[in-house]
């Protein structure tokens, strides 16, 4: 059995970093902004309250770094929700097992129909999303969907329950190009409070999942936390440390980072992240300055005005025209969504906005007729 290196995180580390998170002063921020290779102390400074007044400089620096790496482009993708079945209880999610709602899992034919509807919007990069249901939406189902869609879709990404190395290897062979895994929070107490039932309650297993994806040879890994579950400064700092830890072991991995903010969802009381738009912009810029190689991904959870700013400056990828319910594009558009979305513009409208700002939308960066991209 292959043993993965374990990313070390515990309550006392989280508490210690949280206590330090507000300490940096203006001079620490200025030093971080001029550092050729910012370290963790620089990132801490850029995330601190003292950095708030430097937001215009941070945005300019992060935008410059993004354009040096990826030019004036933005890759568009869309999520394809395969199932809203879930055996977990997460306090912030409309798919939690206790939420009374109509549950469904798409048949293979329905998944094909949904993929075709997304492609008809022009989008060739599809993120397959499931609730976490090992028995009904387990690896056999995911393999069948992947093998069926692979010949027609340029790039397939997966967001499902964490799996084992052998499962990820099979999915890679079948056609999955990238895996998204949200840790939700690195604060053990908050993690336990918000994940009260099911396999997801095992924080250590989830924490180890990105290493299993890397060990399986999948070339692109998406990571993130759900902002608002705990102290956002500390969660983002530990996410960056986790990313560096993985890079030390798998230098060839490409990283995408997505940082959704807590939103109201079906069946749950209204809840908000407490992370303002300014905080959000600050933390995204801080991460990009710290790790210019990572690709920031922006979802339709954010408002059109904020998305316009992010998509034309520091973001590398963004979802567009998203439906967050299984069958939402073509099969059953009336079913309940996982969370509310703010930007309901079509992909064509997003593309037009990008072009007006001199950014080229990338609908797909590979063609399925060419076969699998060499990784
Ligand atoms: S966040 Fe994921 S695991 Fe938790 S209830 Fe929602 S779908 Fe299930």
Short mmCIF file of N, CA and C in Angstrom, two decimals, residues 81-196:
data_model
loop_
_atom_site.label_atom_id
_atom_site.label_comp_id
_atom_site.label_asym_id
_atom_site.label_seq_id
_atom_site.Cartn_x
_atom_site.Cartn_y
_atom_site.Cartn_z
N UNK A 81 -24.13 19.02 -13.08
CA UNK A 81 -24.52 18.31 -11.85
C UNK A 81 -25.13 16.96 -12.22
N UNK A 82 -24.46 15.90 -11.83
CA UNK A 82 -24.92 14.55 -12.15
C UNK A 82 -25.94 14.04 -11.14
N UNK A 83 -25.81 14.49 -9.88
CA UNK A 83 -26.66 13.93 -8.84
C UNK A 83 -26.75 14.89 -7.66
N UNK A 84 -27.92 14.89 -7.00
CA UNK A 84 -28.02 15.64 -5.74
C UNK A 84 -28.21 14.68 -4.56
N UNK A 85 -27.91 13.40 -4.77
CA UNK A 85 -27.94 12.44 -3.67
C UNK A 85 -26.72 12.69 -2.80
N UNK A 86 -26.91 12.68 -1.49
CA UNK A 86 -25.76 12.85 -0.62
C UNK A 86 -26.01 12.18 0.72
N UNK A 87 -25.01 11.46 1.22
CA UNK A 87 -25.18 10.80 2.52
C UNK A 87 -24.56 11.58 3.66
N UNK A 88 -24.16 12.82 3.39
CA UNK A 88 -23.54 13.63 4.43
C UNK A 88 -24.48 14.71 4.92
N UNK A 89 -24.09 15.27 6.06
CA UNK A 89 -24.83 16.39 6.62
C UNK A 89 -23.84 17.55 6.76
N UNK A 90 -23.99 18.55 5.90
CA UNK A 90 -23.14 19.74 5.99
C UNK A 90 -24.06 20.93 6.25
N UNK A 91 -23.76 21.70 7.27
CA UNK A 91 -24.69 22.73 7.75
C UNK A 91 -25.02 23.77 6.69
N UNK A 92 -24.17 23.88 5.66
CA UNK A 92 -24.28 25.00 4.71
C UNK A 92 -24.77 24.58 3.34
N UNK A 93 -25.22 23.30 3.18
CA UNK A 93 -25.47 22.81 1.82
C UNK A 93 -26.89 22.29 1.63
N UNK A 94 -27.52 22.71 0.55
CA UNK A 94 -28.87 22.31 0.22
C UNK A 94 -29.00 20.86 -0.21
N UNK A 95 -27.90 20.16 -0.42
CA UNK A 95 -27.96 18.74 -0.78
C UNK A 95 -27.83 17.84 0.46
N UNK A 96 -27.69 18.40 1.67
CA UNK A 96 -27.54 17.59 2.88
C UNK A 96 -28.66 16.56 2.98
N UNK A 97 -28.35 15.40 3.53
CA UNK A 97 -29.28 14.27 3.53
C UNK A 97 -30.61 14.59 4.22
N UNK A 98 -30.60 15.49 5.20
CA UNK A 98 -31.83 15.76 5.94
C UNK A 98 -32.73 16.77 5.23
N UNK A 99 -32.24 17.41 4.18
CA UNK A 99 -33.06 18.41 3.48
C UNK A 99 -34.09 17.69 2.62
N UNK A 100 -35.36 18.04 2.86
CA UNK A 100 -36.44 17.39 2.10
C UNK A 100 -36.46 17.99 0.70
N UNK A 101 -36.08 17.21 -0.27
CA UNK A 101 -36.11 17.66 -1.65
C UNK A 101 -36.14 16.45 -2.57
N UNK A 102 -36.55 16.67 -3.79
CA UNK A 102 -36.60 15.58 -4.76
C UNK A 102 -35.15 15.24 -5.14
N UNK A 103 -34.79 13.99 -4.96
CA UNK A 103 -33.41 13.56 -5.28
C UNK A 103 -33.39 12.86 -6.62
N UNK A 104 -32.31 13.06 -7.33
CA UNK A 104 -32.19 12.34 -8.60
C UNK A 104 -30.74 12.16 -8.99
N UNK A 105 -30.51 11.14 -9.75
CA UNK A 105 -29.18 10.93 -10.33
C UNK A 105 -29.39 10.75 -11.82
N UNK A 106 -28.65 11.45 -12.62
CA UNK A 106 -28.86 11.38 -14.07
C UNK A 106 -28.49 10.01 -14.60
N UNK A 107 -29.27 9.53 -15.56
CA UNK A 107 -28.85 8.34 -16.29
C UNK A 107 -27.70 8.74 -17.22
N UNK A 108 -27.05 7.74 -17.78
CA UNK A 108 -25.94 8.06 -18.69
C UNK A 108 -26.46 8.86 -19.89
N UNK A 109 -27.63 8.48 -20.38
CA UNK A 109 -28.20 9.20 -21.53
C UNK A 109 -28.51 10.65 -21.15
N UNK A 110 -29.02 10.86 -19.92
CA UNK A 110 -29.32 12.22 -19.48
C UNK A 110 -28.04 13.05 -19.32
N UNK A 111 -27.00 12.41 -18.81
CA UNK A 111 -25.71 13.12 -18.68
C UNK A 111 -25.23 13.57 -20.06
N UNK A 112 -25.40 12.72 -21.05
CA UNK A 112 -25.01 13.08 -22.42
C UNK A 112 -25.82 14.27 -22.93
N UNK A 113 -27.13 14.23 -22.61
CA UNK A 113 -28.02 15.32 -23.02
C UNK A 113 -27.58 16.64 -22.38
N UNK A 114 -27.24 16.59 -21.11
CA UNK A 114 -26.79 17.79 -20.40
C UNK A 114 -25.47 18.30 -20.98
N UNK A 115 -24.56 17.37 -21.25
CA UNK A 115 -23.26 17.78 -21.83
C UNK A 115 -23.47 18.44 -23.19
N UNK A 116 -24.39 17.87 -23.97
CA UNK A 116 -24.66 18.44 -25.30
C UNK A 116 -25.24 19.85 -25.16
N UNK A 117 -26.11 20.05 -24.13
CA UNK A 117 -26.70 21.38 -23.92
C UNK A 117 -25.62 22.39 -23.53
N UNK A 118 -24.66 21.96 -22.71
CA UNK A 118 -23.56 22.86 -22.33
C UNK A 118 -22.71 23.18 -23.56
N UNK A 119 -22.44 22.17 -24.36
CA UNK A 119 -21.62 22.40 -25.56
C UNK A 119 -22.34 23.32 -26.55
N UNK A 120 -23.67 23.23 -26.55
CA UNK A 120 -24.44 24.11 -27.45
C UNK A 120 -24.27 25.58 -27.03
N UNK A 121 -23.91 25.79 -25.77
CA UNK A 121 -23.64 27.16 -25.30
C UNK A 121 -22.24 27.61 -25.72
N UNK A 122 -21.47 26.69 -26.28
CA UNK A 122 -20.12 27.00 -26.76
C UNK A 122 -19.02 26.50 -25.84
N UNK A 123 -19.39 25.95 -24.67
CA UNK A 123 -18.39 25.61 -23.66
C UNK A 123 -17.91 24.16 -23.83
N UNK A 124 -16.58 23.99 -23.88
CA UNK A 124 -16.00 22.66 -24.10
C UNK A 124 -15.31 22.09 -22.87
N UNK A 125 -15.35 22.83 -21.76
CA UNK A 125 -14.72 22.33 -20.53
C UNK A 125 -15.81 22.13 -19.49
N UNK A 126 -16.01 20.88 -19.08
CA UNK A 126 -17.15 20.55 -18.24
C UNK A 126 -16.68 19.96 -16.92
N UNK A 127 -17.23 20.53 -15.83
CA UNK A 127 -16.94 20.04 -14.47
C UNK A 127 -18.08 19.13 -14.04
N UNK A 128 -17.79 17.83 -13.89
CA UNK A 128 -18.80 16.87 -13.43
C UNK A 128 -18.91 17.00 -11.91
N UNK A 129 -20.14 17.24 -11.41
CA UNK A 129 -20.34 17.45 -9.97
C UNK A 129 -21.35 16.44 -9.45
N UNK A 130 -21.04 15.84 -8.31
CA UNK A 130 -22.02 14.98 -7.63
C UNK A 130 -22.07 15.35 -6.15
N UNK A 131 -23.21 15.05 -5.51
CA UNK A 131 -23.22 15.00 -4.06
C UNK A 131 -22.37 13.79 -3.68
N UNK A 132 -22.16 13.60 -2.39
CA UNK A 132 -21.29 12.49 -1.98
C UNK A 132 -22.14 11.29 -1.60
N UNK A 133 -22.27 10.36 -2.56
CA UNK A 133 -23.06 9.15 -2.30
C UNK A 133 -22.32 7.97 -2.89
N UNK A 134 -21.56 7.32 -2.01
CA UNK A 134 -20.65 6.26 -2.44
C UNK A 134 -21.37 5.14 -3.20
N UNK A 135 -22.58 4.76 -2.73
CA UNK A 135 -23.24 3.59 -3.31
C UNK A 135 -23.84 3.92 -4.68
N UNK A 136 -24.57 5.04 -4.78
CA UNK A 136 -25.27 5.31 -6.05
C UNK A 136 -24.47 6.19 -7.01
N UNK A 137 -23.58 7.02 -6.47
CA UNK A 137 -22.76 7.86 -7.35
C UNK A 137 -21.29 7.58 -7.06
N UNK A 138 -20.96 6.32 -6.96
CA UNK A 138 -19.59 5.90 -6.66
C UNK A 138 -18.74 5.82 -7.91
N UNK A 139 -17.60 5.18 -7.77
CA UNK A 139 -16.61 5.22 -8.86
C UNK A 139 -17.11 4.51 -10.12
N UNK A 140 -17.93 3.45 -9.98
CA UNK A 140 -18.42 2.76 -11.18
C UNK A 140 -19.29 3.69 -12.03
N UNK A 141 -20.17 4.42 -11.35
CA UNK A 141 -21.04 5.38 -12.06
C UNK A 141 -20.19 6.48 -12.71
N UNK A 142 -19.23 7.01 -11.94
CA UNK A 142 -18.38 8.09 -12.47
C UNK A 142 -17.57 7.62 -13.67
N UNK A 143 -17.11 6.37 -13.60
CA UNK A 143 -16.35 5.82 -14.73
C UNK A 143 -17.22 5.72 -15.98
N UNK A 144 -18.45 5.27 -15.79
CA UNK A 144 -19.34 5.10 -16.95
C UNK A 144 -19.64 6.47 -17.58
N UNK A 145 -19.92 7.45 -16.74
CA UNK A 145 -20.19 8.80 -17.27
C UNK A 145 -18.94 9.32 -18.01
N UNK A 146 -17.79 9.16 -17.38
CA UNK A 146 -16.55 9.69 -17.98
C UNK A 146 -16.26 9.03 -19.32
N UNK A 147 -16.35 7.70 -19.35
CA UNK A 147 -16.06 6.99 -20.60
C UNK A 147 -17.04 7.39 -21.71
N UNK A 148 -18.28 7.65 -21.32
CA UNK A 148 -19.29 8.02 -22.33
C UNK A 148 -19.05 9.43 -22.87
N UNK A 149 -18.76 10.35 -21.96
CA UNK A 149 -18.63 11.76 -22.39
C UNK A 149 -17.29 12.07 -23.04
N UNK A 150 -16.26 11.30 -22.65
CA UNK A 150 -14.88 11.63 -23.07
C UNK A 150 -14.73 11.89 -24.57
N UNK A 151 -15.31 11.05 -25.43
CA UNK A 151 -15.06 11.29 -26.86
C UNK A 151 -15.64 12.61 -27.37
N UNK A 152 -16.63 13.17 -26.68
CA UNK A 152 -17.26 14.38 -27.21
C UNK A 152 -16.85 15.66 -26.49
N UNK A 153 -16.14 15.53 -25.34
CA UNK A 153 -15.86 16.72 -24.52
C UNK A 153 -14.35 16.99 -24.50
N UNK A 154 -13.98 18.26 -24.68
CA UNK A 154 -12.56 18.62 -24.77
C UNK A 154 -11.82 18.40 -23.46
N UNK A 155 -12.45 18.79 -22.34
CA UNK A 155 -11.77 18.65 -21.05
C UNK A 155 -12.81 18.32 -19.99
N UNK A 156 -12.52 17.27 -19.20
CA UNK A 156 -13.45 16.84 -18.15
C UNK A 156 -12.80 17.02 -16.79
N UNK A 157 -13.49 17.74 -15.93
CA UNK A 157 -13.03 17.93 -14.56
C UNK A 157 -14.03 17.24 -13.64
N UNK A 158 -13.60 16.89 -12.44
CA UNK A 158 -14.47 16.14 -11.53
C UNK A 158 -14.48 16.76 -10.15
N UNK A 159 -15.71 16.90 -9.60
CA UNK A 159 -15.85 17.30 -8.20
C UNK A 159 -16.83 16.32 -7.56
N UNK A 160 -16.29 15.39 -6.78
CA UNK A 160 -17.13 14.35 -6.17
C UNK A 160 -16.61 14.09 -4.77
N UNK A 161 -17.07 13.02 -4.13
CA UNK A 161 -16.51 12.64 -2.83
C UNK A 161 -15.04 12.27 -3.00
N UNK A 162 -14.23 12.47 -1.96
CA UNK A 162 -12.82 12.05 -2.06
C UNK A 162 -12.75 10.53 -2.28
N UNK A 163 -11.82 10.13 -3.13
CA UNK A 163 -11.69 8.71 -3.48
C UNK A 163 -10.29 8.22 -3.15
N UNK A 164 -10.08 6.91 -3.37
CA UNK A 164 -8.77 6.32 -3.15
C UNK A 164 -7.88 6.48 -4.38
N UNK A 165 -6.60 6.19 -4.21
CA UNK A 165 -5.64 6.35 -5.32
C UNK A 165 -6.03 5.48 -6.52
N UNK A 166 -6.41 4.22 -6.26
CA UNK A 166 -6.75 3.32 -7.36
C UNK A 166 -7.97 3.85 -8.13
N UNK A 167 -8.93 4.42 -7.40
CA UNK A 167 -10.12 4.99 -8.06
C UNK A 167 -9.71 6.16 -8.95
N UNK A 168 -8.87 7.03 -8.42
CA UNK A 168 -8.43 8.18 -9.22
C UNK A 168 -7.63 7.72 -10.45
N UNK A 169 -6.85 6.65 -10.28
CA UNK A 169 -6.09 6.15 -11.43
C UNK A 169 -7.04 5.68 -12.54
N UNK A 170 -8.10 4.96 -12.13
CA UNK A 170 -9.07 4.49 -13.12
C UNK A 170 -9.75 5.67 -13.81
N UNK A 171 -10.10 6.67 -13.03
CA UNK A 171 -10.79 7.82 -13.62
C UNK A 171 -9.87 8.60 -14.55
N UNK A 172 -8.62 8.65 -14.19
CA UNK A 172 -7.65 9.33 -15.06
C UNK A 172 -7.56 8.60 -16.40
N UNK A 173 -7.46 7.28 -16.32
CA UNK A 173 -7.39 6.49 -17.56
C UNK A 173 -8.67 6.66 -18.38
N UNK A 174 -9.81 6.75 -17.69
CA UNK A 174 -11.08 6.88 -18.40
C UNK A 174 -11.25 8.24 -19.05
N UNK A 175 -10.55 9.27 -18.50
CA UNK A 175 -10.65 10.57 -19.17
C UNK A 175 -10.79 11.78 -18.28
N UNK A 176 -10.66 11.64 -16.96
CA UNK A 176 -10.72 12.83 -16.10
C UNK A 176 -9.37 13.56 -16.16
N UNK A 177 -9.43 14.86 -16.46
CA UNK A 177 -8.21 15.66 -16.60
C UNK A 177 -7.83 16.40 -15.32
N UNK A 178 -8.84 16.69 -14.49
CA UNK A 178 -8.58 17.49 -13.29
C UNK A 178 -9.59 17.12 -12.21
N UNK A 179 -9.18 17.25 -10.96
CA UNK A 179 -10.07 16.96 -9.83
C UNK A 179 -10.12 18.16 -8.91
N UNK A 180 -11.33 18.57 -8.52
CA UNK A 180 -11.55 19.65 -7.55
C UNK A 180 -11.87 19.05 -6.19
N UNK A 181 -11.21 19.51 -5.15
CA UNK A 181 -11.49 19.02 -3.79
C UNK A 181 -11.51 20.21 -2.84
N UNK A 182 -12.63 20.47 -2.24
CA UNK A 182 -12.72 21.58 -1.28
C UNK A 182 -12.50 21.04 0.13
N UNK A 183 -11.51 21.62 0.81
CA UNK A 183 -11.30 21.22 2.21
C UNK A 183 -12.37 21.84 3.10
N UNK A 184 -13.02 22.89 2.64
CA UNK A 184 -14.05 23.66 3.36
C UNK A 184 -13.42 24.53 4.46
N UNK A 185 -12.73 23.93 5.44
CA UNK A 185 -11.99 24.73 6.43
C UNK A 185 -10.85 23.88 7.00
N UNK A 186 -9.78 24.57 7.41
CA UNK A 186 -8.65 23.89 8.06
C UNK A 186 -8.74 23.99 9.58
N UNK A 187 -9.85 24.56 10.06
CA UNK A 187 -10.06 24.71 11.51
C UNK A 187 -10.78 23.46 12.02
N UNK A 188 -10.09 22.57 12.76
CA UNK A 188 -10.71 21.30 13.14
C UNK A 188 -12.02 21.47 13.92
N UNK A 189 -12.08 22.46 14.81
CA UNK A 189 -13.32 22.64 15.58
C UNK A 189 -14.49 23.04 14.68
N UNK A 190 -14.23 23.96 13.79
CA UNK A 190 -15.29 24.40 12.87
C UNK A 190 -15.67 23.25 11.93
N UNK A 191 -14.65 22.50 11.47
CA UNK A 191 -14.93 21.38 10.56
C UNK A 191 -15.90 20.40 11.22
N UNK A 192 -15.64 20.09 12.49
CA UNK A 192 -16.49 19.14 13.22
C UNK A 192 -17.89 19.71 13.41
N UNK A 193 -17.96 21.01 13.67
CA UNK A 193 -19.26 21.65 13.92
C UNK A 193 -20.12 21.65 12.65
N UNK A 194 -19.52 21.80 11.50
CA UNK A 194 -20.30 21.94 10.26
C UNK A 194 -20.50 20.63 9.50
N UNK A 195 -19.77 19.58 9.89
CA UNK A 195 -19.92 18.30 9.18
C UNK A 195 -20.30 17.24 10.21
N UNK A 196 -21.58 17.07 10.37
CA UNK A 196 -22.06 16.33 11.53
C UNK A 196 -22.43 14.87 11.25
#
